[in-house]
XYZ file of C-alpha atoms in Angstrom:
447
model
C -6.682 31.039 146.067
C -3.433 31.456 144.141
C -3.577 34.435 141.760
C -2.063 32.518 138.802
C -4.508 29.680 139.355
C -7.485 32.011 139.327
C -6.298 33.632 136.096
C -5.940 30.173 134.499
C -9.618 29.592 135.316
C -10.621 32.880 133.677
C -10.967 34.634 137.033
C -9.708 38.223 137.224
C -9.285 39.176 140.911
C -9.639 42.760 142.113
C -10.021 44.399 145.507
C -13.204 46.151 146.593
C -12.302 48.862 149.087
C -14.174 51.659 150.805
C -12.361 54.076 148.533
C -13.502 52.211 145.418
C -17.108 52.190 146.612
C -17.024 55.910 147.413
C -15.361 56.764 144.079
C -18.561 55.685 142.338
C -21.149 56.483 145.015
C -20.216 60.023 146.065
C -20.035 61.618 142.580
C -23.338 60.021 141.573
C -24.962 61.031 144.839
C -24.051 64.628 144.032
C -25.191 64.206 140.423
C -28.584 62.807 141.416
C -29.112 65.630 143.896
C -28.878 68.190 141.079
C -31.943 66.668 139.398
C -34.573 68.129 141.801
C -33.044 71.577 141.244
C -34.317 71.541 137.662
C -37.919 71.191 138.797
C -37.461 73.901 141.431
C -35.939 76.369 138.930
C -38.500 75.611 136.221
C -41.322 76.137 138.713
C -39.759 79.392 139.923
C -39.306 80.698 136.358
C -42.876 79.935 135.307
C -44.143 81.136 138.685
C -42.710 84.588 137.937
C -45.129 84.894 135.010
C -48.089 85.136 137.390
C -50.313 82.735 135.446
C -51.625 79.764 137.425
C -52.604 77.932 134.214
C -49.003 77.982 132.982
C -47.775 76.650 136.313
C -50.384 73.908 136.214
C -49.432 73.052 132.626
C -45.779 72.784 133.625
C -46.542 70.464 136.552
C -48.904 68.248 134.559
C -46.559 68.118 131.573
C -43.615 67.184 133.767
C -45.598 64.268 135.232
C -46.375 62.910 131.753
C -42.778 63.317 130.652
C -41.443 61.601 133.782
C -43.774 58.614 133.384
C -42.752 58.126 129.739
C -39.017 58.403 130.290
C -38.784 56.639 133.645
C -40.143 53.656 131.758
C -37.187 53.756 129.362
C -34.611 54.380 132.082
C -34.133 50.629 131.721
C -31.719 51.530 128.923
C -29.414 53.131 131.480
C -29.654 50.271 133.972
C -29.169 47.458 131.462
C -26.209 49.220 129.867
C -24.563 49.681 133.261
C -24.904 46.001 134.165
C -23.723 44.642 130.819
C -20.793 47.073 130.499
C -19.717 46.388 134.096
C -19.538 42.677 133.352
C -17.546 43.221 130.143
C -15.255 45.571 132.072
C -14.789 42.912 134.754
C -13.610 40.293 132.270
C -11.405 42.814 130.421
C -13.384 42.729 127.156
C -13.087 46.315 125.889
C -14.452 45.379 122.446
C -17.682 44.072 123.999
C -17.936 47.237 126.118
C -18.049 49.274 122.902
C -20.445 46.808 121.272
C -22.855 47.068 124.233
C -22.697 50.856 124.089
C -23.362 50.930 120.332
C -26.309 48.535 120.654
C -27.724 50.693 123.433
C -27.215 53.916 121.457
C -28.931 52.460 118.387
C -31.861 51.287 120.510
C -32.051 54.674 122.273
C -32.027 56.661 119.042
C -34.653 54.404 117.456
C -37.015 54.413 120.431
C -36.486 58.151 120.918
C -37.411 58.935 117.309
C -40.575 56.818 117.609
C -41.531 58.626 120.828
C -40.964 62.022 119.190
C -43.219 60.998 116.293
C -45.854 59.845 118.780
C -45.897 63.232 120.542
C -49.549 64.007 119.596
C -50.635 60.654 121.054
C -48.606 61.248 124.230
C -50.188 64.684 124.638
C -53.698 63.317 124.063
C -53.177 60.492 126.571
C -51.724 62.868 129.166
C -54.573 65.376 128.847
C -57.150 62.559 129.018
C -55.597 61.003 132.126
C -55.022 64.235 134.075
C -58.165 65.942 132.736
C -57.123 69.543 133.557
C -59.046 72.745 132.885
C -58.862 74.061 129.277
C -56.209 76.724 129.987
C -54.003 74.215 131.814
C -54.498 71.646 129.050
C -53.343 74.144 126.424
C -50.210 75.019 128.404
C -49.585 71.330 128.913
C -49.792 70.662 125.151
C -47.279 73.401 124.372
C -44.816 72.215 127.018
C -44.929 68.509 126.126
C -44.830 69.290 122.398
C -41.424 70.955 122.785
C -39.918 68.640 125.410
C -40.723 65.499 123.440
C -38.444 66.763 120.675
C -35.577 65.841 122.992
C -36.716 62.201 123.284
C -33.849 60.726 121.198
C -31.322 62.912 123.048
C -32.681 61.947 126.470
C -32.444 58.232 125.762
C -28.978 58.609 124.197
C -27.884 60.295 127.420
C -29.284 57.317 129.374
C -27.072 54.992 127.317
C -23.969 57.155 127.689
C -24.422 57.442 131.450
C -24.968 53.684 131.686
C -21.709 53.065 129.817
C -19.761 55.489 132.013
C -21.145 54.044 135.243
C -20.560 50.491 134.036
C -16.877 51.324 133.817
C -16.941 52.810 137.327
C -16.173 56.349 136.140
C -18.204 58.201 138.733
C -16.455 61.551 138.273
C -17.129 61.525 134.529
C -20.752 60.625 135.204
C -20.976 63.571 137.611
C -19.437 65.918 135.032
C -21.922 64.870 132.340
C -24.897 65.229 134.689
C -23.711 68.634 135.895
C -23.353 69.755 132.273
C -26.831 68.489 131.438
C -28.610 69.875 134.495
C -26.554 73.080 134.690
C -27.219 73.919 131.034
C -30.877 73.100 131.501
C -31.173 75.487 134.436
C -29.189 78.293 132.787
C -31.133 78.098 129.524
C -34.476 77.928 131.328
C -33.676 81.176 133.156
C -32.252 82.840 130.027
C -35.001 81.815 127.622
C -37.910 81.757 130.054
C -37.259 85.026 131.906
C -34.556 87.105 130.221
C -35.823 86.637 126.659
C -39.461 86.385 127.709
C -40.262 83.011 126.128
C -42.086 81.914 129.261
C -43.216 78.287 129.433
C -41.813 77.543 125.984
C -38.430 78.888 127.100
C -38.353 76.444 130.012
C -39.141 73.562 127.643
C -36.466 74.630 125.145
C -34.013 74.921 128.039
C -34.505 71.204 128.695
C -33.967 70.387 125.020
C -30.775 72.459 124.996
C -29.397 70.737 128.098
C -30.064 67.270 126.673
C -28.487 68.236 123.339
C -25.280 69.635 124.849
C -24.847 66.651 127.185
C -25.402 64.195 124.307
C -22.857 65.983 122.094
C -20.287 66.046 124.895
C -20.839 62.385 125.730
C -20.613 61.274 122.102
C -17.460 63.357 121.628
C -15.828 61.552 124.569
C -16.791 58.178 123.104
C -15.489 59.046 119.623
C -12.208 60.252 121.088
C -11.805 57.044 123.104
C -12.550 54.895 120.066
C -9.826 56.518 117.971
C -7.040 54.040 117.328
C -8.989 51.066 118.708
C -9.728 48.007 116.559
C -12.778 48.446 114.332
C -15.999 47.041 115.755
C -17.227 44.473 113.241
C -20.839 44.240 112.140
C -20.987 40.598 113.246
C -19.914 41.552 116.793
C -22.321 44.486 116.924
C -25.305 42.453 115.716
C -24.551 39.314 117.707
C -27.968 37.657 118.066
C -27.376 36.204 121.533
C -26.163 39.549 122.906
C -29.082 41.429 121.350
C -31.638 39.008 122.781
C -30.005 39.269 126.212
C -30.199 43.073 126.088
C -33.867 42.987 125.021
C -34.796 40.511 127.775
C -32.959 42.573 130.375
C -34.665 45.799 129.279
C -38.069 44.108 129.260
C -37.685 42.796 132.806
C -36.502 46.170 134.108
C -39.384 47.966 132.359
C -41.918 45.637 134.043
C -40.196 46.313 137.340
C -40.430 50.086 136.706
C -44.128 49.869 135.778
C -44.811 47.948 138.995
C -42.990 50.575 141.044
C -44.984 53.381 139.402
C -48.178 51.420 140.050
C -47.383 51.154 143.759
C -46.830 54.905 144.087
C -49.946 55.638 142.023
C -51.980 53.424 144.385
C -50.434 55.179 147.375
C -51.498 58.563 145.970
C -54.970 57.307 145.038
C -55.608 55.835 148.490
C -54.384 59.055 150.085
C -56.873 61.013 147.981
C -59.706 58.816 149.327
C -58.807 59.995 152.828
C -59.461 63.653 152.011
C -57.738 66.696 150.545
C -55.769 67.523 153.689
C -54.361 63.994 153.954
C -53.512 63.981 150.239
C -51.670 67.291 150.590
C -49.859 66.154 153.751
C -48.711 62.962 152.051
C -47.469 64.949 149.049
C -45.350 67.058 151.402
C -44.019 63.999 153.234
C -43.108 62.101 150.067
C -40.337 64.667 149.596
C -38.521 63.039 152.545
C -38.607 59.690 150.756
C -37.490 61.207 147.454
C -34.578 63.132 148.968
C -33.326 60.081 150.853
C -33.690 58.090 147.644
C -31.372 60.486 145.803
C -28.748 60.022 148.522
C -29.039 56.239 148.651
C -29.057 55.855 144.862
C -25.374 56.745 144.832
C -24.521 53.567 146.749
C -27.033 51.556 144.723
C -25.146 52.693 141.615
C -21.872 51.578 143.199
C -23.494 48.193 143.874
C -24.494 47.970 140.184
C -20.991 48.594 138.903
C -19.056 46.514 141.418
C -21.459 43.548 141.376
C -21.456 43.548 137.582
C -17.680 43.842 137.433
C -17.283 40.934 139.874
C -19.645 38.740 137.835
C -17.704 39.567 134.675
C -14.423 38.806 136.436
C -15.927 35.602 137.909
C -14.458 36.624 141.260
C -16.827 35.815 144.129
C -14.831 37.508 146.943
C -15.154 40.888 145.212
C -18.885 40.298 144.728
C -19.407 39.479 148.396
C -17.338 42.419 149.611
C -19.139 44.810 147.233
C -22.446 43.771 148.778
C -21.134 44.161 152.341
C -19.580 47.586 151.810
C -22.410 49.130 149.774
C -24.962 47.868 152.312
C -22.820 49.132 155.197
C -22.609 52.620 153.707
C -26.234 52.536 152.620
C -27.597 51.607 156.046
C -25.324 54.139 157.762
C -26.495 56.928 155.464
C -30.144 55.876 155.786
C -29.838 56.181 159.554
C -28.386 59.672 159.206
C -31.204 60.671 156.839
C -33.874 59.344 159.202
C -32.348 61.169 162.173
C -32.117 64.459 160.273
C -35.715 64.167 159.088
C -37.023 63.292 162.550
C -35.167 66.207 164.173
C -35.634 68.845 161.462
C -38.751 67.639 159.678
C -41.082 70.141 161.308
C -39.061 73.060 159.933
C -39.070 71.544 156.456
C -42.841 71.044 156.592
C -43.365 74.686 157.595
C -41.111 75.770 154.722
C -43.118 73.832 152.125
C -46.667 74.668 153.207
C -48.369 77.510 155.043
C -51.726 75.734 155.487
C -52.169 75.038 159.239
C -54.241 71.879 158.748
C -51.737 70.421 156.271
C -48.836 71.237 158.608
C -50.618 69.514 161.497
C -51.372 66.383 159.474
C -47.871 66.203 157.991
C -46.298 66.515 161.449
C -48.499 63.681 162.735
C -47.287 61.282 160.034
C -43.700 62.582 159.889
C -42.116 59.531 161.630
C -43.525 57.224 158.957
C -41.977 59.325 156.177
C -38.647 59.810 157.952
C -38.145 56.070 158.435
C -38.707 55.192 154.753
C -34.968 55.752 154.280
C -34.263 52.832 156.638
C -36.988 50.499 155.353
C -36.080 51.196 151.729
C -32.281 51.032 151.773
C -32.031 47.255 151.332
C -34.411 47.402 148.362
C -32.251 50.074 146.707
C -29.030 48.141 147.320
C -30.440 44.799 146.176
C -31.819 46.427 143.035
C -28.304 47.652 142.295
C -26.768 44.217 142.867
C -29.328 42.394 140.729
C -29.078 44.966 137.897
C -25.284 44.715 137.904
C -25.406 40.917 137.926
C -28.158 41.086 135.232
C -30.453 38.860 137.295
C -33.361 40.865 135.943
C -35.947 38.078 135.982
C -35.561 37.637 139.743
C -35.782 41.390 140.269
C -38.946 41.545 138.152
C -40.573 38.627 139.976
C -39.789 39.931 143.459
C -41.143 43.348 142.497
C -44.402 41.756 141.343
C -44.567 39.777 144.595
C -43.978 42.943 146.625
C -46.666 44.801 144.678
C -49.154 41.975 145.319
C -48.437 42.061 149.067
C -48.755 45.871 149.029
C -52.173 45.677 147.326
C -53.321 42.921 149.699
C -52.395 45.024 152.718
C -54.214 48.071 151.329
C -57.371 46.132 150.545
C -57.585 43.891 153.612
C -55.824 45.686 156.461
C -54.718 49.178 155.500
C -58.170 50.737 155.189
C -58.898 50.007 158.873
C -56.058 52.245 160.036
C -56.505 55.223 157.719
C -53.365 57.076 156.729
C -51.287 55.181 159.293
C -52.254 51.994 157.481
C -51.343 53.555 154.131
C -47.852 54.502 155.286
C -47.417 51.104 156.924
C -48.267 49.532 153.549
C -45.520 51.570 151.891
C -42.992 50.346 154.466
C -44.121 46.756 153.954
C -43.699 47.190 150.199
C -40.147 48.517 150.578
C -39.100 45.897 153.140
C -40.563 43.047 151.075
C -38.627 44.183 148.011
C -35.333 44.191 149.878
C -35.808 41.040 151.953
C -37.145 38.939 149.064
C -34.157 39.785 146.869
C -31.687 39.262 149.733
C -33.253 35.847 150.430
C -32.554 34.516 146.934
C -29.173 36.244 146.597
C -27.030 33.386 148.055
C -28.510 30.790 145.695
C -28.089 33.008 142.623
C -24.508 33.823 143.642
C -23.645 30.135 144.020
C -25.048 29.403 140.564
C -23.210 32.313 138.977
C -19.789 31.699 140.539
C -19.868 27.877 140.500
């Protein structure tokens, strides 16, 4: 296709290369890998206090916090997809409008969540039902961390904007600032100044605050000298409704994902304490591989969204090929490493002989989740970037239904092997179902 002809049709061609894919994927892979370090450091700091109730309160509080804010991570995903499309069609004014809408929504939702802190604490204590000492520690921890709710969601929006523009190195810098400050303050306040559990919680608040200030400062500096964003453009009804619909679909998708993992944990608990503990150890293999593969899923978000905005199908198709190529290659490496070195990792995590034995028995299932899940991660990235959120929501609900059916009808006959097989079926169904409808949606979009 002649370049001038494509520009006359509103098409803005660009090349998708391995270097372009890696420029987004590698920095974000490194950024995502810093996230587990926070939990490790926080646990180590509180563990030095020698009080099991405080450690239990930290773990239970972190679960509640993660459930609440993983739900609203849709703000990051939707912002990435919408900004990537505006970036692809060269509409810098709409990029800023999307960011401002997202920031306003983040601040508003965050303030409401902070005000609802007592209700969040009550719900968390009711659901987890810990012993009184653990419940008290949990209340103190959540009470402080929820103060950062507006800051956390603002950081979601800023990261979404940065990734939508394909600025992986800037995204890495912001995440390193956030997580590095969090870790440093947790050690300083929790151990050095003797604030204990409260110090760890305030360390998180401090990290979120510094990252939000730095991100907003970058945005203000970029906006200097640019045309003023009008109120009519900012409050465009069609754009606002699109953002709300996109966030709603992604939130339903996130709830469904959490439900699947909750069912996995519940079914594991029915098989006994040793099996539950072994599965908890093995899920770390899935989580670590997920952090690696999320870098390429993020690249798929940005490049797919940019191609849709540019209305340039060749870039869209090549973005899918290259991100899937890198994703499958890396998933194979992860699986091989886990299969070869998994025993050592299991021994490092637990000293209980019966848990080690059980975890080793089911290790191949856990190691291969990287391979069975990679297509789901990549397709999620493509569909988020293209803002085909309704399809992503529907295929997630379909996958969850198949997962539940397997658990109820077949999985129970095979014990923990059946449970892990159900998880693989869930992951494969997510990826294959989205890949199956991808050609039709692409034809409709680029017609």
